[in-house]
XYZ file of C-alpha atoms in Angstrom:
545
model
C -16.935 -64.798 -1.643
C -16.173 -61.090 -1.809
C -13.140 -58.682 -2.362
C -12.192 -54.768 -1.541
C -9.101 -52.867 -1.401
C -7.883 -50.178 0.413
C -5.492 -47.477 0.719
C -3.876 -47.019 4.386
C -0.424 -44.417 3.421
C 1.527 -44.062 6.364
C 0.735 -39.848 6.468
C -2.152 -38.200 6.243
C -0.359 -35.751 4.527
C 3.062 -34.583 2.916
C 5.329 -31.572 4.160
C 7.479 -29.813 1.665
C 9.697 -27.283 2.361
C 11.139 -24.109 1.336
C 10.474 -22.961 -1.944
C 8.603 -25.396 -5.477
C 11.355 -27.385 -6.668
C 10.967 -29.625 -9.594
C 14.810 -30.843 -8.941
C 14.412 -32.598 -5.853
C 11.418 -35.057 -4.165
C 8.791 -36.651 -1.659
C 8.282 -40.240 -0.471
C 5.144 -40.934 -0.206
C 4.988 -44.251 1.325
C 2.178 -47.009 2.589
C 0.041 -50.575 1.598
C -2.852 -51.484 -0.109
C -4.733 -53.485 2.302
C -6.708 -56.532 0.190
C -9.241 -58.041 2.109
C -11.160 -61.971 0.491
C -14.346 -62.223 2.456
C -15.961 -65.592 1.822
C -19.827 -66.382 1.797
C -21.737 -65.898 4.513
C -21.197 -69.541 6.523
C -19.536 -70.856 3.662
C -16.716 -74.064 4.501
C -15.428 -73.361 1.340
C -11.792 -72.348 0.476
C -11.941 -68.528 -1.547
C -10.219 -68.561 -4.290
C -9.205 -65.101 -6.281
C -7.087 -64.884 -9.352
C -5.622 -61.227 -9.226
C -4.925 -60.062 -11.930
C -3.669 -56.592 -11.927
C -2.966 -53.308 -9.031
C -2.294 -50.424 -9.686
C -2.189 -47.418 -7.946
C -2.215 -43.412 -9.124
C -1.480 -40.121 -7.597
C -2.785 -37.553 -9.606
C -3.638 -33.469 -8.371
C -5.582 -30.872 -9.351
C -6.544 -27.347 -9.304
C -10.064 -26.329 -10.224
C -11.519 -22.288 -10.394
C -14.093 -20.324 -11.091
C -15.142 -17.473 -11.616
C -17.783 -14.198 -13.621
C -14.764 -13.538 -15.495
C -13.684 -17.152 -16.555
C -16.392 -19.507 -16.163
C -15.222 -22.906 -14.442
C -11.093 -24.129 -15.624
C -9.185 -26.999 -13.854
C -5.590 -28.219 -14.498
C -4.160 -31.767 -14.268
C -0.889 -31.429 -11.897
C 0.507 -34.350 -12.466
C -0.837 -37.891 -13.045
C 1.440 -40.722 -11.107
C 0.742 -44.702 -12.571
C 2.785 -47.733 -9.631
C 1.891 -51.576 -11.078
C 1.761 -52.890 -7.679
C 0.601 -56.431 -9.347
C 1.860 -56.546 -13.171
C -1.055 -57.377 -15.894
C 1.537 -60.149 -16.911
C 2.652 -61.688 -13.340
C -0.990 -62.198 -11.913
C -1.039 -63.899 -8.150
C -3.231 -66.070 -6.223
C -4.633 -65.267 -3.336
C -6.900 -68.180 -1.673
C -7.720 -68.822 1.675
C -6.902 -72.448 2.243
C -5.000 -74.216 4.747
C -6.177 -71.269 7.161
C -6.986 -72.191 10.821
C -10.596 -69.850 10.043
C -12.146 -70.651 6.688
C -14.883 -68.672 6.680
C -13.084 -65.514 8.614
C -11.691 -62.676 6.174
C -8.210 -62.715 5.148
C -5.896 -59.782 4.332
C -3.091 -58.974 2.308
C -1.315 -55.975 1.685
C 1.050 -54.461 -1.282
C 3.524 -51.900 -0.467
C 4.150 -48.872 -2.278
C 6.113 -46.284 -2.363
C 5.465 -42.982 -4.873
C 8.227 -40.028 -5.857
C 6.240 -37.112 -5.589
C 7.363 -33.984 -7.452
C 8.757 -30.655 -5.183
C 7.073 -28.183 -7.159
C 3.362 -29.289 -6.481
C 1.488 -26.379 -4.991
C 0.519 -26.907 -1.817
C -3.365 -28.052 -0.681
C -6.281 -25.374 -0.749
C -9.907 -24.280 -1.012
C -10.028 -21.383 -2.920
C -14.074 -20.399 -2.748
C -17.644 -20.999 -1.566
C -17.729 -24.602 -3.405
C -14.816 -26.096 -2.662
C -12.546 -25.300 -5.361
C -8.580 -25.187 -4.575
C -5.651 -27.227 -5.071
C -6.293 -31.057 -4.307
C -4.692 -34.516 -4.571
C -5.820 -37.947 -4.561
C -4.902 -41.782 -4.529
C -6.683 -44.185 -6.879
C -6.391 -48.164 -6.892
C -7.708 -50.411 -8.679
C -7.613 -54.446 -8.521
C -9.094 -56.573 -11.446
C -9.393 -60.347 -10.406
C -11.389 -63.466 -11.492
C -13.010 -65.839 -8.327
C -11.201 -69.299 -9.410
C -13.094 -70.044 -6.280
C -15.483 -72.797 -8.081
C -13.286 -74.573 -10.471
C -11.744 -77.365 -9.844
C -8.453 -78.212 -9.884
C -6.959 -80.431 -12.309
C -6.897 -83.525 -11.021
C -5.327 -85.850 -13.889
C -2.351 -88.298 -13.798
C -0.043 -85.811 -15.776
C -0.713 -83.071 -13.490
C -0.244 -84.515 -10.300
C 3.461 -85.739 -10.943
C 4.046 -82.058 -12.223
C 2.701 -80.873 -8.905
C 3.420 -82.864 -6.897
C 5.858 -80.887 -5.517
C 4.225 -77.563 -5.871
C 2.494 -75.314 -3.473
C -1.224 -76.049 -3.066
C -1.913 -73.035 -4.973
C -0.616 -73.951 -7.541
C -3.076 -74.308 -11.110
C -3.617 -75.281 -14.292
C -3.429 -73.436 -16.559
C -6.834 -74.599 -18.334
C -8.333 -74.143 -14.541
C -6.752 -70.772 -14.764
C -8.221 -69.426 -18.622
C -11.652 -71.029 -17.539
C -11.817 -68.973 -14.698
C -10.532 -65.337 -15.954
C -13.805 -66.518 -18.809
C -15.780 -66.164 -16.335
C -15.810 -63.047 -16.023
C -13.916 -60.321 -14.879
C -14.795 -58.300 -11.818
C -13.266 -55.019 -10.230
C -12.222 -53.291 -6.814
C -11.449 -49.748 -6.395
C -10.727 -47.572 -3.776
C -9.329 -43.858 -3.173
C -7.681 -41.800 -0.444
C -7.093 -38.209 0.124
C -4.090 -36.497 0.561
C -2.473 -32.821 1.783
C 0.254 -31.031 0.690
C 1.516 -28.995 3.152
C 4.438 -26.618 2.912
C 6.658 -25.019 4.802
C 9.534 -22.378 4.931
C 12.406 -23.403 5.469
C 13.744 -26.768 6.526
C 12.809 -28.611 9.662
C 15.728 -27.996 12.700
C 16.416 -29.946 15.738
C 16.649 -27.478 18.068
C 14.066 -24.171 18.872
C 13.857 -22.013 15.346
C 16.200 -19.378 15.400
C 15.425 -15.931 14.491
C 14.193 -14.630 10.858
C 16.652 -12.770 8.905
C 15.748 -9.546 7.807
C 15.375 -8.463 4.251
C 16.802 -5.260 2.781
C 15.068 -3.595 -0.328
C 16.675 -0.054 -2.285
C 13.556 1.488 -3.281
C 14.308 2.123 -7.679
C 13.339 6.189 -7.671
C 11.401 5.788 -10.731
C 9.059 2.875 -8.761
C 8.347 5.227 -6.257
C 4.661 7.262 -7.507
C 5.229 10.579 -6.209
C 1.365 12.815 -6.006
C 0.880 15.068 -7.907
C -1.794 18.305 -6.872
C -1.585 21.348 -9.450
C -3.758 23.170 -6.833
C -0.798 23.153 -4.766
C 3.168 24.010 -4.980
C 5.320 21.139 -5.625
C 8.377 19.898 -4.962
C 11.106 19.923 -7.064
C 11.634 16.758 -8.903
C 15.381 17.053 -8.649
C 15.515 17.256 -5.203
C 13.083 13.792 -4.725
C 14.816 12.145 -6.332
C 18.096 12.439 -4.024
C 15.664 10.677 -1.299
C 17.072 7.092 -0.732
C 14.150 4.915 1.268
C 15.432 1.209 2.110
C 13.007 -0.751 3.371
C 13.710 -3.877 5.700
C 11.123 -6.801 5.343
C 11.531 -10.183 7.634
C 12.344 -13.306 4.815
C 8.684 -14.594 6.137
C 6.041 -14.108 8.776
C 3.983 -16.584 10.259
C 0.940 -17.132 8.510
C -0.371 -17.454 12.337
C 1.105 -14.138 13.504
C -1.316 -10.520 14.443
C 1.665 -8.299 12.882
C 3.965 -7.250 10.582
C 7.508 -5.349 10.982
C 7.879 -2.785 8.831
C 11.962 -0.513 8.640
C 12.217 1.987 6.781
C 15.795 3.723 6.716
C 15.638 7.705 4.784
C 18.606 9.883 3.883
C 19.387 11.641 1.079
C 22.718 11.153 -1.073
C 24.299 14.576 -3.606
C 22.008 16.752 -2.502
C 23.100 19.795 -1.833
C 23.402 21.313 2.211
C 20.556 24.375 1.657
C 18.122 21.611 -0.164
C 18.924 19.537 2.851
C 17.888 21.836 5.401
C 14.674 22.421 3.657
C 13.010 19.241 3.395
C 11.342 17.500 6.274
C 9.453 14.229 7.066
C 6.183 15.272 7.896
C 4.511 11.386 8.352
C 3.934 7.929 7.352
C 0.881 6.078 6.326
C 0.777 1.912 6.356
C -1.012 -0.491 4.978
C -0.568 -4.585 4.392
C -2.638 -6.237 2.017
C -3.502 -9.555 -0.013
C -3.563 -9.809 -3.334
C -6.308 -12.922 -4.726
C -5.937 -14.112 -9.104
C -7.243 -16.568 -10.789
C -6.830 -16.948 -14.201
C -8.702 -19.626 -16.881
C -5.110 -20.556 -18.697
C -1.900 -21.395 -16.636
C 0.736 -18.487 -17.476
C 3.837 -19.077 -19.792
C 6.046 -18.779 -17.287
C 4.263 -21.431 -15.208
C 4.315 -23.877 -17.758
C 7.755 -23.465 -18.404
C 9.250 -23.425 -14.851
C 7.224 -26.477 -13.797
C 6.330 -29.582 -16.018
C 2.470 -29.811 -16.424
C 1.153 -32.812 -17.540
C 0.864 -32.596 -21.794
C -2.387 -30.943 -23.223
C -4.026 -34.128 -24.119
C -4.006 -35.059 -20.499
C -5.405 -32.001 -19.786
C -9.073 -31.039 -19.238
C -11.871 -31.739 -21.710
C -9.564 -34.016 -23.628
C -9.042 -36.553 -20.913
C -12.061 -34.975 -18.139
C -10.401 -35.048 -14.301
C -11.552 -38.314 -11.912
C -13.257 -36.510 -9.442
C -13.739 -32.509 -8.017
C -14.187 -30.281 -5.198
C -16.783 -28.538 -6.171
C -20.406 -28.796 -4.674
C -23.344 -29.910 -7.107
C -24.926 -26.671 -6.687
C -22.106 -24.926 -8.095
C -21.346 -27.289 -10.999
C -23.220 -24.875 -13.808
C -23.016 -21.904 -12.216
C -20.275 -20.594 -14.499
C -19.546 -22.873 -16.524
C -21.374 -20.803 -19.851
C -20.184 -17.407 -18.834
C -16.477 -16.391 -19.460
C -13.603 -15.951 -21.618
C -10.991 -18.457 -22.404
C -8.409 -16.521 -21.116
C -10.171 -14.320 -18.895
C -8.644 -13.255 -14.989
C -10.386 -12.442 -12.156
C -8.703 -10.696 -9.366
C -9.572 -8.625 -6.049
C -7.529 -6.755 -3.573
C -8.135 -5.738 0.020
C -6.287 -4.853 2.997
C -5.503 -7.054 6.106
C -5.723 -3.959 8.461
C -8.206 -4.513 10.847
C -11.160 -1.380 10.684
C -10.761 1.002 13.817
C -6.567 1.406 12.054
C -5.640 3.904 8.974
C -2.255 3.155 9.107
C -1.278 6.636 9.200
C 0.953 8.460 11.919
C 2.251 11.892 11.915
C 5.737 12.734 14.029
C 6.520 15.599 15.935
C 7.066 19.657 13.894
C 10.169 21.041 12.160
C 10.689 17.502 11.378
C 14.210 18.103 9.512
C 15.713 14.623 9.087
C 17.922 15.308 6.633
C 19.672 18.659 7.655
C 23.384 16.745 8.366
C 23.407 14.865 5.588
C 25.482 17.053 3.281
C 28.508 16.300 6.952
C 30.519 14.244 5.021
C 31.126 11.607 8.015
C 32.724 7.785 8.272
C 30.050 5.980 8.313
C 26.560 7.646 6.855
C 23.943 8.100 8.972
C 20.592 7.055 8.303
C 16.786 8.752 9.918
C 14.920 5.256 11.348
C 11.292 4.125 11.626
C 10.137 1.310 12.540
C 6.232 -0.010 13.250
C 4.820 -3.221 13.828
C 1.051 -3.299 11.856
C -1.743 -5.070 12.634
C -2.664 -7.820 10.062
C -5.752 -9.273 10.544
C -6.472 -13.370 9.616
C -9.927 -12.535 8.731
C -11.663 -9.521 7.063
C -15.199 -9.048 6.586
C -16.335 -8.005 3.897
C -19.487 -5.487 2.024
C -23.127 -7.094 2.162
C -22.548 -5.806 -1.781
C -19.245 -8.034 -1.767
C -19.858 -10.678 -4.540
C -16.417 -11.827 -4.807
C -17.051 -13.634 -1.661
C -19.351 -15.786 -4.259
C -16.465 -16.601 -6.784
C -13.613 -16.192 -4.425
C -14.206 -17.119 -1.058
C -15.047 -15.334 2.704
C -11.600 -12.553 2.816
C -9.307 -14.633 4.727
C -5.050 -14.901 5.357
C -4.039 -17.094 2.715
C 0.045 -18.031 2.678
C 1.880 -16.119 -0.122
C 2.691 -18.040 -3.760
C -0.243 -20.354 -2.281
C -1.730 -22.401 -5.524
C -0.185 -22.944 -8.213
C -1.048 -22.392 -11.947
C -4.738 -21.090 -12.054
C -4.174 -19.287 -8.589
C -1.983 -16.747 -7.200
C -2.078 -14.709 -3.899
C 0.300 -11.837 -2.880
C 1.149 -9.747 -0.030
C 2.696 -6.429 -0.175
C 2.716 -3.507 2.574
C 2.000 -0.381 1.022
C 3.914 2.706 2.586
C 3.289 6.831 1.971
C 5.523 9.004 3.417
C 4.983 12.558 3.665
C 7.178 15.385 2.936
C 7.881 19.326 2.875
C 10.043 21.286 1.122
C 10.612 24.885 2.200
C 10.355 27.100 -0.726
C 13.238 29.376 -0.867
C 12.740 32.982 -0.462
C 8.789 32.470 0.777
C 7.159 31.691 3.543
C 5.331 29.239 1.270
C 5.877 25.100 2.521
C 5.435 22.646 -0.664
C 3.782 19.398 0.478
C 3.833 16.709 -2.168
C 3.611 12.168 -0.982
C 6.136 9.671 -1.716
C 4.286 6.043 -1.819
C 5.901 2.526 -2.810
C 5.484 -1.129 -1.614
C 7.554 -3.531 -0.486
C 6.534 -7.699 -1.257
C 6.516 -9.833 1.741
C 5.600 -13.313 2.564
C 3.700 -14.899 4.775
C 3.838 -18.963 4.887
C 4.227 -22.372 7.791
C 7.153 -21.983 9.379
C 8.704 -25.451 9.199
C 8.389 -27.640 12.524
C 11.733 -28.798 14.554
C 12.268 -32.383 12.689
C 11.625 -34.401 15.725
C 7.918 -33.094 16.740
C 4.901 -34.554 15.914
C 2.514 -34.007 13.017
C -0.511 -32.877 16.623
C 1.155 -29.487 16.411
C 1.700 -28.966 12.918
C 1.092 -24.710 12.509
C -2.625 -24.520 11.126
C -3.914 -22.417 8.356
C -7.176 -20.169 8.873
C -8.966 -21.798 6.115
C -10.583 -24.324 8.059
C -11.670 -25.689 4.644
C -7.865 -26.156 3.920
C -6.926 -28.015 7.886
C -6.108 -31.312 7.194
C -5.625 -32.918 10.601
C -3.248 -35.720 11.164
C -4.439 -39.255 13.548
C -1.503 -41.258 12.637
C 1.081 -38.382 13.999
C 3.839 -39.974 11.961
C 7.674 -38.857 11.665
C 8.061 -36.009 9.074
C 9.612 -37.338 6.342
C 12.598 -35.778 4.935
C 12.610 -35.001 1.101
C 13.588 -37.768 -1.118
C 16.065 -35.676 -3.557
C 18.151 -35.074 -0.106
C 19.253 -38.654 0.113
C 18.910 -40.491 -3.622
C 19.243 -38.709 -7.214
C 16.769 -38.789 -10.086
C 17.873 -42.436 -10.756
C 17.613 -43.749 -7.747
C 21.572 -44.445 -6.861
C 21.460 -43.174 -2.781
C 24.249 -40.018 -2.618
C 27.063 -40.214 -1.072
C 27.974 -37.012 1.383
C 31.447 -36.691 0.499
C 32.155 -33.720 3.242
C 33.636 -34.685 6.752
C 31.632 -32.915 9.611
C 32.696 -30.228 11.269
C 34.256 -30.138 14.479
C 32.316 -29.580 17.468
C 31.547 -25.615 18.489
C 29.434 -24.410 21.308
C 26.588 -22.282 20.219
C 26.743 -19.012 19.660
C 24.468 -16.181 21.358
C 21.771 -14.978 18.335
C 23.067 -11.751 16.295
C 20.461 -8.485 17.767
C 22.794 -6.248 16.356
C 19.605 -4.972 14.294
C 18.124 -4.764 17.512
C 19.760 -2.495 19.515
C 20.481 -0.360 16.171
C 17.141 0.206 15.962
C 17.412 0.728 19.533
C 13.405 -1.148 20.468
C 12.943 -3.052 23.209
C 10.222 -6.159 22.309
C 7.971 -4.864 24.082
C 7.355 -1.665 22.050
C 4.425 -0.014 21.418
C 3.860 -0.850 17.855
C 3.866 2.503 16.962
C 7.632 2.947 18.105
C 9.093 5.532 16.139
C 12.979 5.677 16.167
C 15.822 8.396 15.559
C 19.304 6.231 14.948
C 22.247 7.480 13.684
C 25.558 5.175 12.265
C 23.533 1.957 10.624
C 25.927 -0.664 10.216
C 24.128 -1.931 6.517
C 26.828 -4.614 5.423
C 25.264 -7.576 7.518
C 21.853 -6.876 5.345
C 21.462 -8.383 2.206
C 19.921 -5.556 -0.173
C 18.618 -5.663 -3.288
C 16.590 -3.864 -5.935
C 12.791 -3.951 -7.344
C 12.641 -3.643 -10.803
């Protein structure tokens, strides 16, 4: 007689929506299948006393790099006792129509997975990154070889009991005969999406407008050339608009810049020109040996005694060939990072405007609505960048691929920025000379997977470009909403006191921003437009610190 167990979740991946939130939770459900198989050609009933059945959901993050060596953090460890130790269960195929065949029992489970956990990912050539696993452990004893107590007292007291009733002495003798263990494990992928799933086609992505702080704008310094006075450059106002998020599958990123001067004299406004601009989009991969203090304050990582090396990890994603490669090198508090451009090699991102482009000439004129000079360009984005042959970062960071922003967690971060440079010229007073200077600033952007339709099946989910991070679903289960939308932390169901709103017809999408820029959807990515009288009340504005 043999016992085997198998973990069968309802979904092969767990979908989380929006930014990581420690106040939310998601439901991971399924069952543990217990199979009891009698010996070959055995006609004797198989009986097993299942002493305990424990299920563990555990997550971890691993990185390895020359500057930090190998480092790992346990993200979570959630345990469920499906069969408690003090309530054993007797399993038997006695009375089954086919006593020589295997019998199966399913122990149902439901785990509340914290909503702050980072998405599953693979980073580096050795397969490290963020991963999650389910572990099941069953402890049992074979009681099939022990005869039941046939004493008259037992027959009297158990005459009305089920056929699975056993005397305490029989169970005790079975336990003393030796305890056995059966284990199983199952990989679980966590995928994160931007926003919440909708029942209709996704709406347009809202823009975010940043008011650039003049103190954060870098100006070029060249002592061999004339310089534009700093008090003039400080009067230039720059608004940078980017989408709230960019689809990680898209091949371009839209950037809109609006320029004007404020409190600058009329004669000075007429001397300033915009000669051209340059744009670039970069990705920053950074891994560290220890979680930052900010991360520890935001998310409840397990205590230090539950972290490696105090409590080793149950499994590792690292390949056996690289287990000792970085073990002896690195600093305990070090970090390692790399930055690369996502522009195609054939693009330099630089564009020159027409001559005599005095865009601020009329800024000093008082009007009811300020006049802004607007530039819009679609920046091409590569999903996989080919590195140089001498690029040693590929060994620890892997290929240069476009990853979702904020992909990982305590040991790995991914950031994206659009870097823009404006080339300005200034006609020096009482002279025919011109001063040239550039203004450089950066704007954060976010790449993410959009939330799928709530009625969509798992096979229509967007895929990332990291082949090691692509966990396809095979059961085509519908997407489950987060647990926190229906239940409080104590398990009570939420009751929505707000009545349903009255039906109103769906309005056409607001195209005010597209019309104000004056660019059709099929316009070339290098298109530049001059727009006046742009209202900004419908856009969200914030200042880069």
